[in-house]
CSV table of C-alpha atoms and ligand atoms in Angstrom, one decimal:
chain,number,residue,atom,x,y,z
A,1,MET,CA,-27.9,-2.1,-16.2
A,2,ILE,CA,-25.7,0.6,-14.7
A,3,ASP,CA,-22.3,1.9,-15.8
A,4,ILE,CA,-19.1,1.6,-13.9
A,5,GLN,CA,-19.3,5.2,-12.6
A,6,GLN,CA,-22.7,4.6,-11.0
A,7,ALA,CA,-21.4,1.3,-9.6
A,8,THR,CA,-18.3,3.0,-8.2
A,9,GLU,CA,-20.5,5.6,-6.4
A,10,LEU,CA,-22.7,2.9,-4.9
A,11,VAL,CA,-19.8,0.9,-3.7
A,12,LEU,CA,-17.9,3.8,-2.2
A,13,ALA,CA,-21.1,5.2,-0.6
A,14,SER,CA,-21.0,2.2,1.8
A,15,ALA,CA,-17.4,2.7,2.9
A,16,ARG,CA,-17.1,3.3,6.6
A,17,SER,CA,-14.4,3.4,9.3
A,18,PHE,CA,-13.7,0.3,11.4
A,19,GLY,CA,-12.1,2.2,14.3
A,20,THR,CA,-8.5,2.1,15.4
A,21,GLU,CA,-6.3,-0.3,17.2
A,22,LYS,CA,-2.9,-0.2,18.9
A,23,VAL,CA,-0.3,-2.3,17.1
A,24,PRO,CA,3.4,-3.1,17.8
A,25,LEU,CA,5.7,-1.0,15.7
A,26,GLN,CA,7.2,-3.9,13.8
A,27,GLU,CA,3.7,-4.9,12.6
A,28,CYS,CA,2.8,-1.5,11.3
A,29,LEU,CA,4.2,-1.6,7.8
A,30,GLY,CA,1.5,-0.7,5.3
A,31,ARG,CA,-1.0,0.3,7.9
A,32,ILE,CA,-2.7,3.7,8.1
A,33,LEU,CA,-1.6,5.9,11.0
A,34,ALA,CA,-4.4,7.0,13.3
A,35,GLN,CA,-2.5,9.4,15.5
A,36,ASP,CA,-0.1,12.3,15.0
A,37,MET,CA,3.6,11.5,15.6
A,38,ALA,CA,5.3,14.4,17.4
A,39,ALA,CA,9.0,15.0,18.1
A,40,ASP,CA,9.6,14.2,21.8
A,41,ARG,CA,12.9,16.1,21.5
A,42,ASP,CA,14.6,18.3,19.0
A,43,PHE,CA,16.0,16.7,15.8
A,44,PRO,CA,18.9,16.3,16.3
A,45,PRO,CA,18.6,16.4,20.1
A,46,PHE,CA,22.1,17.9,20.6
A,47,HIS,CA,24.8,19.5,18.5
A,48,ARG,CA,25.9,16.3,16.7
A,49,VAL,CA,29.4,15.8,15.4
A,50,THR,CA,29.2,14.6,11.8
A,51,MET,CA,32.9,13.6,11.1
A,52,ASP,CA,35.5,11.7,13.1
A,53,GLY,CA,38.3,14.2,13.9
A,54,ILE,CA,39.0,17.0,16.3
A,55,ALA,CA,36.8,19.7,17.7
A,56,ILE,CA,38.1,23.2,18.2
A,57,LEU,CA,36.9,26.8,18.7
A,58,GLY,CA,36.7,28.3,15.2
A,59,GLU,CA,38.0,31.7,16.5
A,60,ALA,CA,41.3,30.1,17.4
A,61,TYR,CA,41.8,28.9,13.8
A,62,GLU,CA,40.7,32.3,12.4
A,63,SER,CA,43.3,34.0,14.6
A,64,GLY,CA,46.0,31.9,12.8
A,65,LEU,CA,46.5,28.9,15.2
A,66,ARG,CA,47.2,25.7,13.3
A,67,THR,CA,48.5,23.3,16.1
A,68,PHE,CA,46.2,22.3,18.9
A,69,PRO,CA,47.1,20.3,22.0
A,70,LEU,CA,44.7,17.3,22.5
A,71,GLN,CA,42.9,17.3,25.8
A,72,GLY,CA,40.8,14.2,25.6
A,73,THR,CA,38.3,12.2,23.5
A,74,GLN,CA,34.6,12.7,23.2
A,75,ALA,CA,33.0,9.4,22.1
A,76,ALA,CA,29.5,8.9,20.8
A,77,GLY,CA,27.3,7.8,23.7
A,78,ALA,CA,29.3,9.6,26.3
A,79,PRO,CA,28.2,12.6,28.3
A,80,GLN,CA,29.4,16.0,27.0
A,81,LEU,CA,33.0,17.1,27.7
A,82,SER,CA,34.2,20.7,27.8
A,83,LEU,CA,37.0,22.2,25.8
A,84,ASN,CA,38.4,24.3,28.6
A,85,ASP,CA,41.5,25.6,26.7
A,86,LYS,CA,40.3,27.9,23.8
A,87,ALA,CA,43.6,27.0,22.0
A,88,GLY,CA,43.2,23.3,22.5
A,89,ALA,CA,41.2,20.5,20.9
A,90,LEU,CA,39.3,17.3,21.8
A,91,GLU,CA,39.2,14.3,19.6
A,92,VAL,CA,35.5,13.7,18.6
A,93,MET,CA,33.6,10.8,17.0
A,94,THR,CA,30.7,10.9,14.6
A,95,GLY,CA,27.4,10.9,16.6
A,96,ALA,CA,29.0,12.4,19.7
A,97,MET,CA,27.8,15.5,21.4
A,98,LEU,CA,29.9,18.5,20.3
A,99,PRO,CA,32.0,19.4,23.4
A,100,ALA,CA,30.9,22.6,25.2
A,101,GLY,CA,33.2,25.4,24.2
A,102,ALA,CA,33.9,24.0,20.7
A,103,ASP,CA,32.0,24.9,17.5
A,104,THR,CA,34.0,23.4,14.7
A,105,VAL,CA,35.1,19.9,13.7
A,106,ILE,CA,38.1,19.1,11.5
A,107,ARG,CA,38.2,15.5,10.0
A,108,TYR,CA,41.1,13.2,10.8
A,109,GLU,CA,42.0,13.4,7.1
A,110,ASP,CA,42.9,17.1,7.5
A,111,VAL,CA,45.1,16.9,10.6
A,112,LYS,CA,48.3,15.2,11.6
A,113,ILE,CA,48.5,13.9,15.1
A,114,GLU,CA,51.9,13.7,16.8
A,115,HIS,CA,53.1,13.8,20.4
A,116,GLY,CA,49.6,14.7,21.7
A,117,GLN,CA,49.1,17.6,19.3
A,118,ALA,CA,47.0,18.0,16.2
A,119,THR,CA,48.3,20.1,13.3
A,120,ILE,CA,46.1,21.1,10.4
A,121,VAL,CA,47.6,19.9,7.2
A,122,GLU,CA,48.6,22.3,4.4
A,123,GLY,CA,45.7,23.2,2.1
A,124,ALA,CA,42.9,22.0,4.4
A,125,ALA,CA,40.0,24.4,4.3
A,126,VAL,CA,38.4,25.1,7.7
A,127,LYS,CA,35.2,27.1,8.2
A,128,THR,CA,33.9,27.9,11.6
A,129,GLY,CA,30.8,25.7,12.4
A,130,GLN,CA,31.7,22.9,9.9
A,131,ASN,CA,30.9,19.3,10.4
A,132,VAL,CA,28.3,20.0,13.1
A,133,HIS,CA,24.6,19.1,12.8
A,134,LEU,CA,23.1,21.7,15.0
A,135,GLN,CA,20.4,20.8,17.6
A,136,GLY,CA,16.9,21.3,16.3
A,137,THR,CA,17.8,22.2,12.8
A,138,ASP,CA,15.8,19.3,11.3
A,139,ARG,CA,12.7,19.5,13.5
A,140,ARG,CA,11.8,21.2,16.9
A,141,GLN,CA,10.5,19.4,19.9
A,142,SER,CA,6.7,18.9,19.7
A,143,ASP,CA,6.6,19.5,15.9
A,144,ILE,CA,4.2,17.1,14.2
A,145,ILE,CA,6.5,14.9,12.0
A,146,VAL,CA,3.9,12.5,10.6
A,147,LYS,CA,0.2,13.3,10.6
A,148,ALA,CA,-2.7,10.9,11.2
A,149,GLY,CA,-3.8,9.4,7.9
A,150,ALA,CA,-0.3,8.7,6.6
A,151,PRO,CA,0.3,5.2,5.2
A,152,LEU,CA,3.2,3.7,7.1
A,153,SER,CA,6.3,3.1,5.0
A,154,PRO,CA,9.8,2.2,6.3
A,155,ALA,CA,10.4,6.0,6.6
A,156,GLU,CA,7.6,6.6,9.1
A,157,LEU,CA,8.5,3.5,11.1
A,158,GLY,CA,12.0,5.0,11.6
A,159,VAL,CA,10.5,8.2,12.8
A,160,ALA,CA,8.2,6.3,15.3
A,161,ALA,CA,11.2,4.5,16.7
A,162,THR,CA,13.3,7.7,17.1
A,163,VAL,CA,10.5,9.4,19.0
A,164,GLY,CA,10.0,6.4,21.3
A,165,LEU,CA,6.7,5.0,20.0
A,166,SER,CA,6.9,1.2,20.4
A,167,HIS,CA,3.2,0.9,19.5
A,168,LEU,CA,1.1,2.9,17.1
A,169,TYR,CA,-2.6,3.6,16.8
A,170,VAL,CA,-3.6,2.6,13.3
A,171,GLN,CA,-6.8,2.2,11.4
A,172,ARG,CA,-8.4,-1.2,12.2
A,173,MET,CA,-8.8,-3.4,9.1
A,174,PRO,CA,-12.3,-4.8,8.5
A,175,ARG,CA,-12.8,-8.5,9.3
A,176,ALA,CA,-13.2,-10.3,6.0
A,177,VAL,CA,-14.3,-13.7,4.8
A,178,ILE,CA,-13.9,-15.0,1.3
A,179,VAL,CA,-16.7,-17.4,0.3
A,180,SER,CA,-16.3,-19.6,-2.7
A,181,THR,CA,-19.4,-21.3,-4.1
A,182,GLY,CA,-19.9,-24.2,-6.5
A,183,ASP,CA,-20.2,-28.0,-6.5
A,184,GLU,CA,-17.5,-28.3,-9.1
A,185,LEU,CA,-14.8,-27.0,-6.7
A,186,VAL,CA,-12.5,-29.2,-4.7
A,187,PRO,CA,-9.7,-28.2,-2.3
A,188,VAL,CA,-6.2,-27.4,-3.5
A,189,SER,CA,-4.9,-30.6,-2.0
A,190,ALA,CA,-7.5,-32.9,-3.7
A,191,ALA,CA,-7.2,-34.7,-7.0
A,192,PRO,CA,-10.2,-33.4,-9.0
A,193,ALA,CA,-12.5,-35.8,-10.9
A,194,PRO,CA,-12.8,-35.1,-14.6
A,195,TYR,CA,-15.9,-32.9,-14.0
A,196,GLN,CA,-14.3,-31.0,-11.1
A,197,ILE,CA,-11.7,-28.2,-10.7
A,198,ARG,CA,-9.7,-26.9,-7.8
A,199,THR,CA,-10.8,-23.7,-6.1
A,200,SER,CA,-8.6,-20.9,-7.1
A,201,ASN,CA,-10.5,-17.6,-6.7
A,202,ALA,CA,-10.4,-17.7,-2.9
A,203,TYR,CA,-6.6,-17.7,-3.0
A,204,THR,CA,-6.3,-15.0,-5.7
A,205,ILE,CA,-8.7,-12.7,-3.8
A,206,GLN,CA,-7.1,-13.5,-0.4
A,207,ALA,CA,-3.7,-12.6,-1.8
A,208,ALA,CA,-5.0,-9.3,-3.3
A,209,LEU,CA,-6.4,-8.4,0.1
A,210,ARG,CA,-3.1,-9.3,1.7
A,211,GLN,CA,-1.3,-6.9,-0.7
A,212,TRP,CA,-3.5,-4.2,0.8
A,213,GLY,CA,-2.8,-5.3,4.3
A,214,ALA,CA,-6.1,-7.1,5.1
A,215,ALA,CA,-6.4,-10.7,6.2
A,216,ALA,CA,-9.3,-12.8,5.3
A,217,GLU,CA,-10.7,-16.2,6.3
A,218,LEU,CA,-11.8,-18.7,3.7
A,219,LEU,CA,-15.1,-20.6,3.5
A,220,HIS,CA,-16.7,-22.8,0.9
A,221,ILE,CA,-20.5,-23.2,0.3
A,222,SER,CA,-22.1,-25.9,-1.9
A,223,ASP,CA,-24.7,-25.0,-4.5
A,224,GLU,CA,-27.7,-25.4,-2.2
A,225,LEU,CA,-30.1,-22.6,-1.3
A,226,GLU,CA,-30.5,-23.7,2.3
A,227,ALA,CA,-26.8,-24.2,3.0
A,228,THR,CA,-26.0,-20.9,1.3
A,229,ARG,CA,-28.6,-19.1,3.5
A,230,ALA,CA,-27.4,-20.7,6.7
A,231,GLU,CA,-23.7,-20.0,6.1
A,232,LEU,CA,-24.2,-16.5,4.9
A,233,LYS,CA,-26.4,-15.7,7.9
A,234,ARG,CA,-23.6,-16.6,10.2
A,235,CYS,CA,-21.0,-14.6,8.1
A,236,LEU,CA,-23.2,-11.5,8.1
A,237,GLN,CA,-22.9,-11.4,11.9
A,238,ALA,CA,-19.3,-12.4,12.2
A,239,TYR,CA,-17.6,-10.3,9.5
A,240,ASP,CA,-17.4,-6.6,8.4
A,241,PHE,CA,-17.4,-7.6,4.8
A,242,ILE,CA,-18.0,-10.7,2.7
A,243,LEU,CA,-16.4,-11.4,-0.7
A,244,LEU,CA,-18.4,-14.1,-2.5
A,245,SER,CA,-17.3,-15.6,-5.7
A,246,GLY,CA,-19.7,-17.4,-8.1
A,247,GLY,CA,-23.4,-18.0,-8.1
A,248,VAL,CA,-24.5,-14.6,-9.2
A,249,SER,CA,-25.5,-15.2,-12.8
A,250,LYS,CA,-28.5,-16.8,-14.4
A,251,GLY,CA,-27.7,-20.5,-13.7
A,252,LYS,CA,-30.2,-22.8,-12.0
A,253,PHE,CA,-27.9,-23.1,-9.0
A,254,ASP,CA,-26.8,-19.5,-8.8
A,255,TYR,CA,-28.4,-18.9,-5.4
A,256,VAL,CA,-26.3,-16.1,-4.0
A,257,PRO,CA,-28.5,-13.1,-4.8
A,258,ALA,CA,-31.7,-14.9,-3.6
A,259,ALA,CA,-30.0,-16.0,-0.3
A,260,LEU,CA,-28.7,-12.5,0.4
A,261,THR,CA,-32.1,-11.0,-0.3
A,262,ASP,CA,-33.8,-13.5,2.0
A,263,LEU,CA,-31.3,-12.5,4.8
A,264,GLY,CA,-32.2,-8.8,4.5
A,265,VAL,CA,-29.1,-7.7,2.7
A,266,LYS,CA,-30.0,-4.6,0.7
A,267,LYS,CA,-29.0,-4.9,-2.9
A,268,HIS,CA,-27.3,-1.7,-4.2
A,269,LEU,CA,-26.5,-3.1,-7.7
A,270,HIS,CA,-26.6,-6.2,-9.8
A,271,LYS,CA,-24.9,-6.2,-13.3
A,272,VAL,CA,-22.6,-3.5,-14.5
A,273,LYS,CA,-21.8,-2.4,-18.1
A,274,GLN,CA,-18.4,-3.9,-18.0
A,275,ARG,CA,-16.4,-6.9,-19.3
A,276,PRO,CA,-15.4,-9.0,-17.5
A,277,GLY,CA,-17.5,-9.0,-14.4
A,278,LYS,CA,-20.9,-8.1,-15.8
A,279,PRO,CA,-23.0,-10.0,-13.2
A,280,PHE,CA,-21.3,-8.3,-10.2
A,281,TRP,CA,-23.7,-8.0,-7.3
A,282,PHE,CA,-23.2,-5.6,-4.4
A,283,GLY,CA,-25.2,-4.8,-1.2
A,284,GLU,CA,-25.1,-4.4,2.5
A,285,LEU,CA,-26.7,-5.2,5.7
A,286,PRO,CA,-26.6,-1.5,6.7
A,287,GLY,CA,-24.1,-0.6,9.4
A,288,GLN,CA,-23.3,-4.3,9.9
A,289,CYS,CA,-21.8,-6.0,6.8
A,290,THR,CA,-20.9,-5.1,3.2
A,291,VAL,CA,-21.3,-7.8,0.6
A,292,PHE,CA,-19.4,-8.0,-2.7
A,293,ALA,CA,-20.8,-11.0,-4.7
A,294,LEU,CA,-18.3,-11.3,-7.5
A,295,PRO,CA,-18.9,-13.3,-10.7
A,296,GLY,CA,-17.3,-16.7,-10.5
A,297,ASN,CA,-15.1,-16.6,-13.6
A,298,PRO,CA,-11.6,-16.2,-12.2
A,299,VAL,CA,-10.6,-13.1,-14.3
A,300,SER,CA,-14.0,-11.5,-13.4
A,301,SER,CA,-13.7,-12.0,-9.7
A,302,PHE,CA,-10.1,-10.8,-9.7
A,303,MET,CA,-10.9,-7.7,-11.8
A,304,CYS,CA,-13.8,-6.7,-9.6
A,305,THR,CA,-11.6,-7.1,-6.6
A,306,GLN,CA,-9.1,-4.7,-8.1
A,307,ARG,CA,-11.6,-2.2,-9.4
A,308,TYR,CA,-14.3,-2.2,-6.6
A,309,VAL,CA,-13.0,-3.9,-3.4
A,310,GLY,CA,-9.6,-2.2,-3.3
A,311,PRO,CA,-11.0,1.3,-3.7
A,312,TRP,CA,-13.8,0.6,-1.1
A,313,LEU,CA,-11.2,-0.7,1.4
A,314,ARG,CA,-8.9,2.3,0.8
A,315,LYS,CA,-11.8,4.7,1.4
A,316,CYS,CA,-12.8,2.8,4.6
A,317,LEU,CA,-9.2,3.5,5.8
A,318,GLY,CA,-9.5,7.2,4.9
A,319,GLN,CA,-7.3,6.9,1.9
A,320,PRO,CA,-7.9,8.1,-1.7
A,321,ALA,CA,-10.0,5.4,-3.3
A,322,PHE,CA,-8.2,5.8,-6.6
A,323,PRO,CA,-4.6,6.6,-6.2
A,324,GLY,CA,-4.5,8.0,-9.8
A,325,ALA,CA,-2.4,5.5,-11.7
A,326,PHE,CA,-2.3,5.7,-15.5
A,327,ALA,CA,-0.6,4.0,-18.3
A,328,MET,CA,-0.2,4.5,-22.1
A,329,LEU,CA,-1.3,1.9,-24.7
A,330,ASP,CA,1.6,0.8,-26.8
A,331,ARG,CA,-0.5,-0.3,-29.8
A,332,ASP,CA,-3.9,0.2,-31.3
A,333,PHE,CA,-6.7,-1.8,-29.6
A,334,HIS,CA,-10.3,-2.5,-30.7
A,335,PHE,CA,-13.2,-3.5,-28.6
A,336,ARG,CA,-16.7,-3.2,-30.0
A,337,PRO,CA,-19.4,-3.9,-27.3
A,338,ASP,CA,-20.8,-0.9,-25.5
A,339,LEU,CA,-19.2,-1.9,-22.2
A,340,THR,CA,-16.2,-0.6,-20.2
A,341,TYR,CA,-13.4,-3.1,-21.0
A,342,PHE,CA,-10.8,-4.1,-18.5
A,343,LEU,CA,-7.9,-5.1,-20.8
A,344,GLN,CA,-5.2,-7.2,-19.3
A,345,VAL,CA,-1.8,-5.6,-19.9
A,346,ARG,CA,1.9,-6.1,-19.3
A,347,LEU,CA,3.5,-2.9,-18.0
A,348,TYR,CA,7.0,-1.5,-18.6
A,349,SER,CA,8.5,1.9,-18.5
A,350,ASP,CA,9.7,3.6,-21.6
A,351,ALA,CA,13.4,4.3,-21.0
A,352,GLU,CA,13.3,7.5,-23.2
A,353,SER,CA,10.2,9.2,-21.9
A,354,GLY,CA,10.0,7.6,-18.5
A,355,ARG,CA,6.3,6.8,-19.3
A,356,LEU,CA,4.5,3.7,-17.9
A,357,MET,CA,3.5,1.7,-21.0
A,358,ALA,CA,0.9,-1.0,-21.3
A,359,SER,CA,1.1,-3.8,-23.8
A,360,PRO,CA,-2.2,-5.8,-24.3
A,361,VAL,CA,-2.1,-9.5,-23.2
A,362,GLU,CA,-5.6,-10.4,-24.0
A,363,GLY,CA,-6.1,-14.0,-23.1
A,364,LYS,CA,-9.0,-16.2,-23.9
A,365,GLY,CA,-11.7,-14.5,-21.8
A,366,SER,CA,-12.8,-14.4,-18.2
A,367,GLY,CA,-12.1,-18.1,-17.5
A,368,ASP,CA,-8.4,-17.8,-18.6
A,369,LEU,CA,-6.7,-17.5,-15.2
A,370,ALA,CA,-3.4,-18.5,-16.6
A,371,ASN,CA,-3.3,-15.3,-18.6
A,372,LEU,CA,-3.3,-13.3,-15.3
A,373,ALA,CA,0.2,-14.6,-14.7
A,374,ASP,CA,1.3,-13.2,-18.0
A,375,ALA,CA,-0.1,-9.8,-17.3
A,376,ASP,CA,0.5,-7.2,-14.5
A,377,ALA,CA,-2.6,-5.1,-14.5
A,378,PHE,CA,-6.0,-4.1,-16.0
A,379,LEU,CA,-6.3,-1.1,-18.2
A,380,GLU,CA,-9.7,0.6,-18.0
A,381,LEU,CA,-11.0,1.3,-21.5
A,382,PRO,CA,-14.1,3.5,-21.5
A,383,ARG,CA,-17.5,2.7,-23.2
A,384,GLY,CA,-18.6,4.7,-26.1
A,385,GLN,CA,-15.8,4.1,-28.5
A,386,ASP,CA,-14.4,1.0,-30.2
A,387,THR,CA,-11.0,2.1,-31.2
A,388,PHE,CA,-8.3,2.8,-28.7
A,389,PRO,CA,-5.3,4.2,-30.5
A,390,LYS,CA,-1.7,3.7,-29.6
A,391,GLY,CA,-0.7,6.5,-27.2
A,392,GLY,CA,-4.0,6.7,-25.4
A,393,VAL,CA,-3.7,7.1,-21.6
A,394,TYR,CA,-6.1,5.2,-19.3
A,395,PRO,CA,-6.5,4.3,-15.6
A,396,VAL,CA,-4.6,1.2,-14.6
A,397,TYR,CA,-5.1,-1.3,-11.8
A,398,ARG,CA,-1.9,-3.2,-11.2
A,399,TYR,CA,-1.5,-6.3,-9.0
A,400,ARG,CA,2.3,-6.6,-9.3
B,501,LIG,N1,-27.2,-17.1,-19.4
B,501,LIG,C1,-26.2,-16.5,-18.9
B,501,LIG,N2,-25.1,-17.1,-18.4
B,501,LIG,C2,-24.0,-16.4,-18.0
B,501,LIG,C3,-24.0,-15.0,-18.0
B,501,LIG,C4,-25.2,-14.3,-18.5
B,501,LIG,O1,-25.3,-13.1,-18.5
B,501,LIG,N3,-26.2,-15.1,-18.9
B,501,LIG,N4,-22.9,-14.4,-17.6
B,501,LIG,C5,-21.7,-15.0,-17.7
B,501,LIG,C6,-20.7,-14.3,-17.1
B,501,LIG,S1,-20.2,-12.9,-17.8
B,501,LIG,C7,-20.0,-14.7,-15.9
B,501,LIG,S2,-18.7,-13.9,-15.3
B,501,LIG,C8,-20.5,-15.9,-15.2
B,501,LIG,C9,-20.7,-15.6,-13.7
B,501,LIG,O2,-21.1,-16.8,-13.2
B,501,LIG,P1,-21.4,-17.0,-11.6
B,501,LIG,O3,-21.1,-15.8,-10.9
B,501,LIG,O4,-22.8,-17.4,-11.5
B,501,LIG,O5,-20.4,-18.1,-11.2
B,501,LIG,P2,-20.5,-19.6,-11.4
B,501,LIG,O6,-21.6,-20.0,-12.3
B,501,LIG,O7,-20.6,-20.2,-10.0
B,501,LIG,O8,-19.1,-20.0,-12.0
B,501,LIG,C10,-18.7,-19.4,-13.2
B,501,LIG,C11,-17.3,-20.1,-13.6
B,501,LIG,O9,-16.4,-19.7,-12.7
B,501,LIG,C12,-15.8,-20.9,-12.1
B,501,LIG,N5,-15.5,-20.7,-10.7
B,501,LIG,C13,-16.4,-20.3,-9.7
B,501,LIG,N6,-15.8,-20.2,-8.5
B,501,LIG,C14,-14.5,-20.5,-8.7
B,501,LIG,C15,-13.4,-20.7,-7.8
B,501,LIG,N7,-13.6,-20.4,-6.5
B,501,LIG,N8,-12.2,-21.0,-8.3
B,501,LIG,C16,-12.1,-21.2,-9.6
B,501,LIG,N9,-13.1,-21.1,-10.5
B,501,LIG,C17,-14.3,-20.8,-10.1
B,501,LIG,C18,-16.8,-21.9,-12.3
B,501,LIG,O10,-16.3,-23.2,-12.2
B,501,LIG,C19,-17.4,-21.6,-13.6
B,501,LIG,O11,-16.6,-22.1,-14.7
B,501,LIG,O12,-21.7,-16.4,-15.7
B,501,LIG,C20,-21.7,-16.5,-17.2
B,501,LIG,N10,-23.0,-17.1,-17.5
B,502,MOO,O1,-18.2,-11.2,-16.3
B,502,MOO,MO1,-18.0,-12.5,-17.3
B,502,MOO,O2,-16.5,-12.2,-16.8
B,502,MOO,O3,-17.7,-11.4,-18.7
B,502,MOO,O4,-17.3,-13.9,-18.0
B,503,MG,MG1,-23.3,-19.3,-12.6
């Protein structure tokens, strides 16, 4: 049996790019940019007035002038006016072009306007150049503002809009199918017989993928070798990756590894020194399809999704597989077996230190899916020790 470091290496080694696609701006949130975004003009594109008021020539004020005849109004969205009289002023609005011949803006609060003249009020401080956002001072035309590889947040989408990009090239998401297995499972809308349960893993895993921006279809396969083989054969052709849940352990009807092997899927690993999720199986049909066969217990399949599928997907998209999130245990914890333990925790930030703290919410084992709703994350406690003292800092995988 291999440890989680070896398992991680094997999983990440099969990460590959799925190309790029052009997507409307409004659908790009959370996607990974696959092009550079350059400034099509200077930022700002003209000397921009930043206060409603009057525009003058600073020199006139410096020479002692305090009253300026008003010669017109420069609105935002109107072509540039000129201040022809060096001793005059134009009214100007925030967002307007600074009139040619003016260099200084005085806010309405600092002037009194009467009979077509603006007089600067006693005590108002005026500095030449004030209240003007000079052309090109933020960025210059053709500067790269956002580089390829950036995850798209609201900030980058605003930049795309301002440089006129209505569509963006982003990394294509791999096509995924989530396959649940097991004759005990019935659809969500069904009333289960006493010996049945409703399928839940498919929805948990689908939602986790959605949090990472990937859509997935759902499929159910019964516990029969022939059916498992036939359905998986089709999936291997139709999807970039398959997430199976269940059927990977030692049961008489756990057909998943055998069916995958029959179909030529190369096994990279089966069983990892971890709890939960020990029977995790991973392989690929090289260059064609990656297969995560996750243990059926709900906490196991969800934990493996967080710890292996998420990092693999991020690496496929050119992102760091592990974003480097850590949390601090807020009490002593003990775990004896020589396995990496993924402890369910509730997270909070300590108001004094600002640290992210983790409070254990253990639950009743890997079948206890209700406990997932009480926790926020898994804390990765390493093998090779059985006491984890309060104050220890460990990697954390959070799903909320
Ligand atoms: N003899 C042994 N038995 C088991 C071992 C072992 O090492 N030796 N490992 C145990 C561990 S650990 C796990 S985890 C499970 C993994 O089992 P499988 O991957 O074969 O999954 P199933 O047998 O199909 O189901 C296990 C459990 O999970 C429930 N399940 C499955 N799919 C879903 C779903 N879509 N939604 C909700 N619940 C699901 C299923 O009903 C079972 O209760 O094996 C142990 N056994
Ligand atoms: O992987 Mo199993 O999760 O320990 O029940
Ligand atoms: Mg089983």
